[in-house]
Coordinates of C-alpha atoms in Angstrom, one line a residue:
Chain A
M1 CA -22.4 -12.3 14.1
S2 CA -24.2 -10.0 10.8
D3 CA -21.8 -9.1 8.5
D4 CA -21.7 -5.8 9.3
D5 CA -18.9 -6.5 11.8
L6 CA -17.6 -9.2 10.4
F7 CA -13.9 -7.6 10.6
H8 CA -14.6 -6.6 14.1
A9 CA -15.3 -9.6 15.1
L10 CA -12.2 -10.9 13.6
E11 CA -10.4 -8.7 15.8
S12 CA -10.7 -11.2 18.7
A13 CA -10.0 -14.1 16.8
P14 CA -7.5 -16.6 17.7
A15 CA -4.8 -17.8 14.6
G16 CA -6.6 -20.3 12.7
S17 CA -10.0 -19.2 12.8
S18 CA -11.5 -18.8 9.5
L19 CA -14.1 -17.4 7.3
A20 CA -15.2 -18.1 3.9
I21 CA -13.6 -16.4 1.7
A22 CA -16.5 -15.3 -0.4
R23 CA -18.3 -13.5 2.8
V24 CA -15.2 -11.7 3.2
L25 CA -14.4 -10.6 -0.1
D26 CA -18.1 -9.4 0.1
Q27 CA -17.5 -6.9 3.4
L28 CA -14.0 -5.3 1.7
R29 CA -14.1 -2.0 2.3
Y30 CA -14.4 -0.9 -1.1
D31 CA -13.9 2.6 -2.6
T32 CA -16.8 4.5 -4.8
R33 CA -15.2 2.9 -7.5
G34 CA -15.6 -0.5 -5.7
L35 CA -11.6 -0.3 -5.7
V36 CA -9.4 -1.5 -3.0
P37 CA -5.5 -0.9 -2.5
A38 CA -3.2 -3.7 -3.4
I39 CA 0.5 -3.8 -2.2
A40 CA 2.6 -6.2 -4.0
Q41 CA 6.1 -7.2 -1.9
D42 CA 8.1 -9.6 -3.4
A43 CA 8.1 -12.8 -1.1
A44 CA 11.7 -13.4 -1.2
S45 CA 13.7 -9.9 -0.5
G46 CA 10.4 -8.7 0.7
A47 CA 10.8 -5.3 -0.9
V48 CA 7.7 -3.4 -1.5
L49 CA 7.2 -3.6 -5.5
M50 CA 4.2 -1.2 -6.5
L51 CA 0.9 -0.3 -5.3
A52 CA -2.4 -1.0 -7.4
W53 CA -5.5 -1.3 -7.5
M54 CA -8.4 -4.4 -6.9
N55 CA -12.0 -4.6 -7.8
R56 CA -13.4 -7.9 -6.6
T57 CA -13.0 -9.6 -9.3
A58 CA -9.3 -9.0 -9.9
I59 CA -8.8 -10.6 -6.6
E60 CA -10.9 -13.5 -7.2
R61 CA -8.9 -14.0 -10.6
T62 CA -5.5 -13.6 -9.1
L63 CA -6.7 -16.2 -6.6
A64 CA -7.9 -18.5 -9.3
E65 CA -5.2 -17.9 -11.4
G66 CA -2.5 -17.7 -9.2
Y67 CA -1.0 -14.4 -10.5
A68 CA -1.6 -10.8 -10.1
C69 CA -4.3 -9.3 -11.8
Y70 CA -5.0 -5.3 -10.9
W71 CA -7.6 -3.2 -12.2
S72 CA -6.1 -0.2 -14.3
R73 CA -7.7 3.5 -12.9
S74 CA -6.5 5.0 -16.0
R75 CA -7.4 2.5 -18.8
N76 CA -10.6 1.5 -17.1
A77 CA -9.9 -2.5 -17.8
Y78 CA -8.5 -5.1 -16.1
W79 CA -4.4 -5.1 -15.9
R80 CA -2.8 -8.5 -16.2
K81 CA 0.6 -7.6 -14.8
G82 CA 2.9 -8.6 -17.3
E83 CA 0.8 -9.6 -19.9
T84 CA 2.8 -7.1 -22.6
S85 CA 6.0 -6.7 -20.0
G86 CA 6.1 -10.5 -19.6
H87 CA 7.0 -9.4 -15.8
L88 CA 4.6 -11.8 -14.3
Q89 CA 3.9 -11.7 -10.8
R90 CA 3.3 -15.3 -9.5
L91 CA 1.1 -15.1 -6.4
V92 CA 2.4 -16.8 -3.2
E93 CA -0.1 -15.3 -0.9
L94 CA -2.7 -12.9 -0.2
R95 CA -3.5 -11.1 2.7
L96 CA -6.2 -8.9 3.7
D97 CA -6.1 -5.9 6.7
C98 CA -7.3 -5.8 9.6
D99 CA -10.7 -3.6 8.4
G100 CA -10.8 -4.9 5.4
D101 CA -9.7 -2.0 3.4
A102 CA -6.5 -3.2 2.0
V103 CA -4.7 -6.6 0.3
L104 CA -1.1 -7.3 0.2
L105 CA 0.4 -9.9 -2.2
R106 CA 3.4 -11.4 -1.4
V107 CA 4.7 -12.3 -5.3
E108 CA 7.5 -14.1 -7.2
Q109 CA 8.4 -11.0 -9.4
T110 CA 9.5 -12.4 -12.7
G111 CA 11.4 -9.2 -14.5
R112 CA 11.2 -6.1 -13.3
A113 CA 8.0 -4.6 -11.2
C114 CA 8.2 -0.6 -12.2
H115 CA 6.9 0.1 -15.6
T116 CA 10.2 2.6 -16.0
N117 CA 11.8 -1.3 -15.5
R118 CA 13.7 -0.3 -12.1
P119 CA 13.2 -2.9 -9.4
S120 CA 10.4 -1.2 -7.3
C121 CA 8.1 1.7 -8.3
F122 CA 9.5 3.7 -4.9
Y123 CA 12.9 4.5 -6.2
L124 CA 11.9 8.2 -5.2
L125 CA 13.7 9.1 -1.9
A126 CA 12.9 11.9 0.2
D127 CA 16.5 13.6 1.4
G128 CA 15.9 16.6 3.6
S129 CA 14.9 19.3 0.7
V130 CA 14.9 17.1 -2.4
V131 CA 13.4 14.4 -3.7
R132 CA 16.6 12.1 -4.9
V133 CA 16.3 9.1 -7.9
T134 CA 17.8 5.9 -6.4
S135 CA 17.9 3.7 -8.9
D136 CA 19.0 3.8 -13.1
P137 CA 16.4 2.8 -15.3
A138 CA 17.1 -0.7 -17.0
Chain B
M6 CA 9.5 20.4 -18.0
S7 CA 6.1 21.5 -16.8
D8 CA 4.7 20.2 -13.6
D9 CA 2.8 18.1 -15.5
D10 CA 5.1 15.7 -17.1
L11 CA 7.3 16.0 -13.6
F12 CA 6.9 12.0 -12.8
H13 CA 6.9 11.6 -16.6
A14 CA 10.6 12.8 -16.8
L15 CA 11.8 11.2 -13.8
E16 CA 10.9 7.9 -15.3
S17 CA 14.7 8.1 -17.4
A18 CA 16.4 10.3 -14.7
P19 CA 19.3 8.3 -13.4
A20 CA 20.1 7.5 -10.0
G21 CA 21.0 10.3 -8.2
S22 CA 19.2 13.4 -9.9
S23 CA 16.8 15.2 -7.4
L24 CA 14.1 17.7 -7.4
A25 CA 13.0 20.3 -4.8
I26 CA 11.0 18.1 -2.7
A27 CA 8.1 21.0 -2.5
R28 CA 7.9 20.7 -6.4
V29 CA 6.9 17.1 -6.4
L30 CA 4.6 17.4 -3.2
D31 CA 3.0 19.8 -5.2
Q32 CA 2.5 17.4 -8.2
L33 CA 1.7 14.1 -5.8
R34 CA -1.5 12.5 -7.5
Y35 CA -3.9 13.0 -4.4
D36 CA -7.5 11.7 -4.8
T37 CA -10.6 13.8 -4.4
R38 CA -10.0 13.8 -0.8
G39 CA -6.3 15.1 -1.0
L40 CA -5.0 11.6 -0.2
V41 CA -3.2 9.2 -1.1
P42 CA -2.0 5.5 0.3
A43 CA 0.7 5.1 2.7
I44 CA 2.2 1.7 3.4
A45 CA 4.3 1.5 6.5
Q46 CA 7.0 -1.5 6.3
D47 CA 9.6 -2.0 9.5
A48 CA 13.0 -1.3 7.9
A49 CA 14.6 -4.0 10.0
S50 CA 12.2 -7.0 9.1
G51 CA 10.4 -5.7 5.8
A52 CA 7.2 -6.9 7.1
V53 CA 4.7 -4.6 5.5
L54 CA 2.9 -3.2 8.5
M55 CA 0.0 -0.9 7.5
L56 CA -1.7 0.8 4.9
A57 CA -3.1 4.2 6.0
W58 CA -3.6 7.2 3.8
M59 CA -1.6 10.8 4.3
N60 CA -2.4 14.5 2.7
R61 CA -0.1 16.7 2.0
T62 CA 0.5 18.3 5.5
A63 CA 0.9 14.8 6.9
I64 CA 3.8 13.8 4.4
E65 CA 5.2 17.2 5.6
R66 CA 4.5 16.4 9.3
T67 CA 5.8 13.0 9.2
L68 CA 9.2 14.3 7.5
A69 CA 9.4 17.2 9.7
E70 CA 8.6 15.5 13.2
G71 CA 10.5 11.7 12.1
Y72 CA 7.5 9.9 13.3
A73 CA 4.7 8.7 11.4
C74 CA 1.6 11.2 10.7
Y75 CA -1.4 9.8 8.8
W76 CA -4.9 11.4 8.2
S77 CA -7.7 9.3 9.7
R78 CA -10.4 8.9 7.2
S79 CA -12.6 7.6 10.1
R80 CA -12.3 10.5 12.6
N81 CA -11.2 13.0 10.1
A82 CA -8.3 14.1 11.8
Y83 CA -4.3 14.3 11.4
W84 CA -3.6 10.9 13.3
R85 CA -0.2 10.5 14.9
K86 CA 0.3 6.8 15.0
G87 CA 0.7 5.8 18.3
E88 CA -0.2 9.3 19.9
T89 CA -2.5 7.4 22.5
S90 CA -1.3 3.5 21.8
G91 CA 2.6 4.7 22.3
H92 CA 3.2 2.2 19.1
L93 CA 5.2 5.4 17.4
Q94 CA 6.7 4.5 14.0
R95 CA 9.7 6.4 14.0
L96 CA 10.6 7.4 10.2
V97 CA 13.5 5.9 8.2
E98 CA 12.7 6.7 5.2
L99 CA 10.0 8.1 2.7
R100 CA 9.7 7.2 -0.8
L101 CA 7.1 7.9 -3.3
D102 CA 6.5 5.9 -6.2
C103 CA 6.8 6.1 -10.1
D104 CA 3.5 7.9 -10.8
G105 CA 3.4 9.9 -7.3
D106 CA 0.2 8.2 -6.2
A107 CA 1.4 6.4 -3.1
V108 CA 3.8 6.5 -0.5
L109 CA 6.1 4.3 1.1
L110 CA 7.4 4.9 5.1
R111 CA 9.8 2.3 6.3
V112 CA 10.1 2.3 10.0
E113 CA 11.4 1.7 13.0
Q114 CA 7.9 -0.1 14.6
T115 CA 7.4 0.5 18.7
G116 CA 5.0 -2.3 20.0
R117 CA 2.3 -3.7 17.7
A118 CA 1.6 -2.0 14.3
C119 CA -1.8 -2.9 14.6
H120 CA -5.2 -1.6 16.7
T121 CA -5.7 -5.3 17.2
N122 CA -2.1 -5.6 18.6
R123 CA -1.0 -7.9 16.0
P124 CA 2.6 -6.9 14.8
S125 CA 0.6 -6.2 11.2
C126 CA -2.3 -5.4 10.3
F127 CA -1.9 -7.4 7.4
Y128 CA -3.2 -10.7 9.4
L129 CA -6.0 -12.2 7.3
L130 CA -4.4 -15.2 4.7
A131 CA -6.9 -15.9 1.7
D132 CA -6.5 -19.8 2.2
G133 CA -8.4 -21.6 -0.8
S134 CA -12.1 -21.1 0.0
V135 CA -11.4 -19.4 3.4
V136 CA -9.7 -16.8 4.8
R137 CA -7.7 -17.4 8.0
V138 CA -6.5 -15.6 11.0
T139 CA -2.6 -16.0 11.1
S140 CA -1.5 -14.6 14.4
D141 CA -3.3 -14.2 17.9
P142 CA -4.1 -10.6 19.3
A143 CA -2.0 -9.3 22.1

């Protein structure tokens, strides 16, 4: 199996099959900036908390340190979530998707995930002809 | 309030505030291809099923038709999820995030979300030095 079809080969692999993580991270389908979208989900409640971005090093740091580390596209810098706010995300598990272009972090969230001090960043609900705010900022 | 700071203004808005949806969709932070990442979550179980991409029209079609419609980056075409497989995603609700650059679809999934016939696309778990397949293809 060449690395080109690594994700294709995994499609038919039974549960329990495994591959060296370095090889899989080599083959993720990073965008032109070297990033993949990363979803943070509350491991206990299942709530989707936020979507951010990771490069390979951010994934490796997250796994090594056990806390979510993203890449901030606005600041062009690593962003250890909660470093200034204290709203850390302890990593419960990190998953990759079938075609290697997205990351799912299941986390234990300290405090509130959103910079607006709401529990989730997804507080804007499409409701007919409007978008409605569904939670108060803290 | 200029449209430039629409999402900034919503940050401090109390629950129940609303804005015309067309105006919000105008101001989403689409990437250079006109796309934003869209997370599909099973509304009943909370499981994160997949991540795909939407342009403005895909969002509008999803809202109008009540079933998830994405933009396929590989095929460069609209992708009504389940159109060929029958694995439709009935829309329960559509949410946007705090900075207008991601979509969350809460859906009722018919059949299996992943093209490998697994319930979720996120079947690859980082486990120490390996990535492990956590579910069998159907």
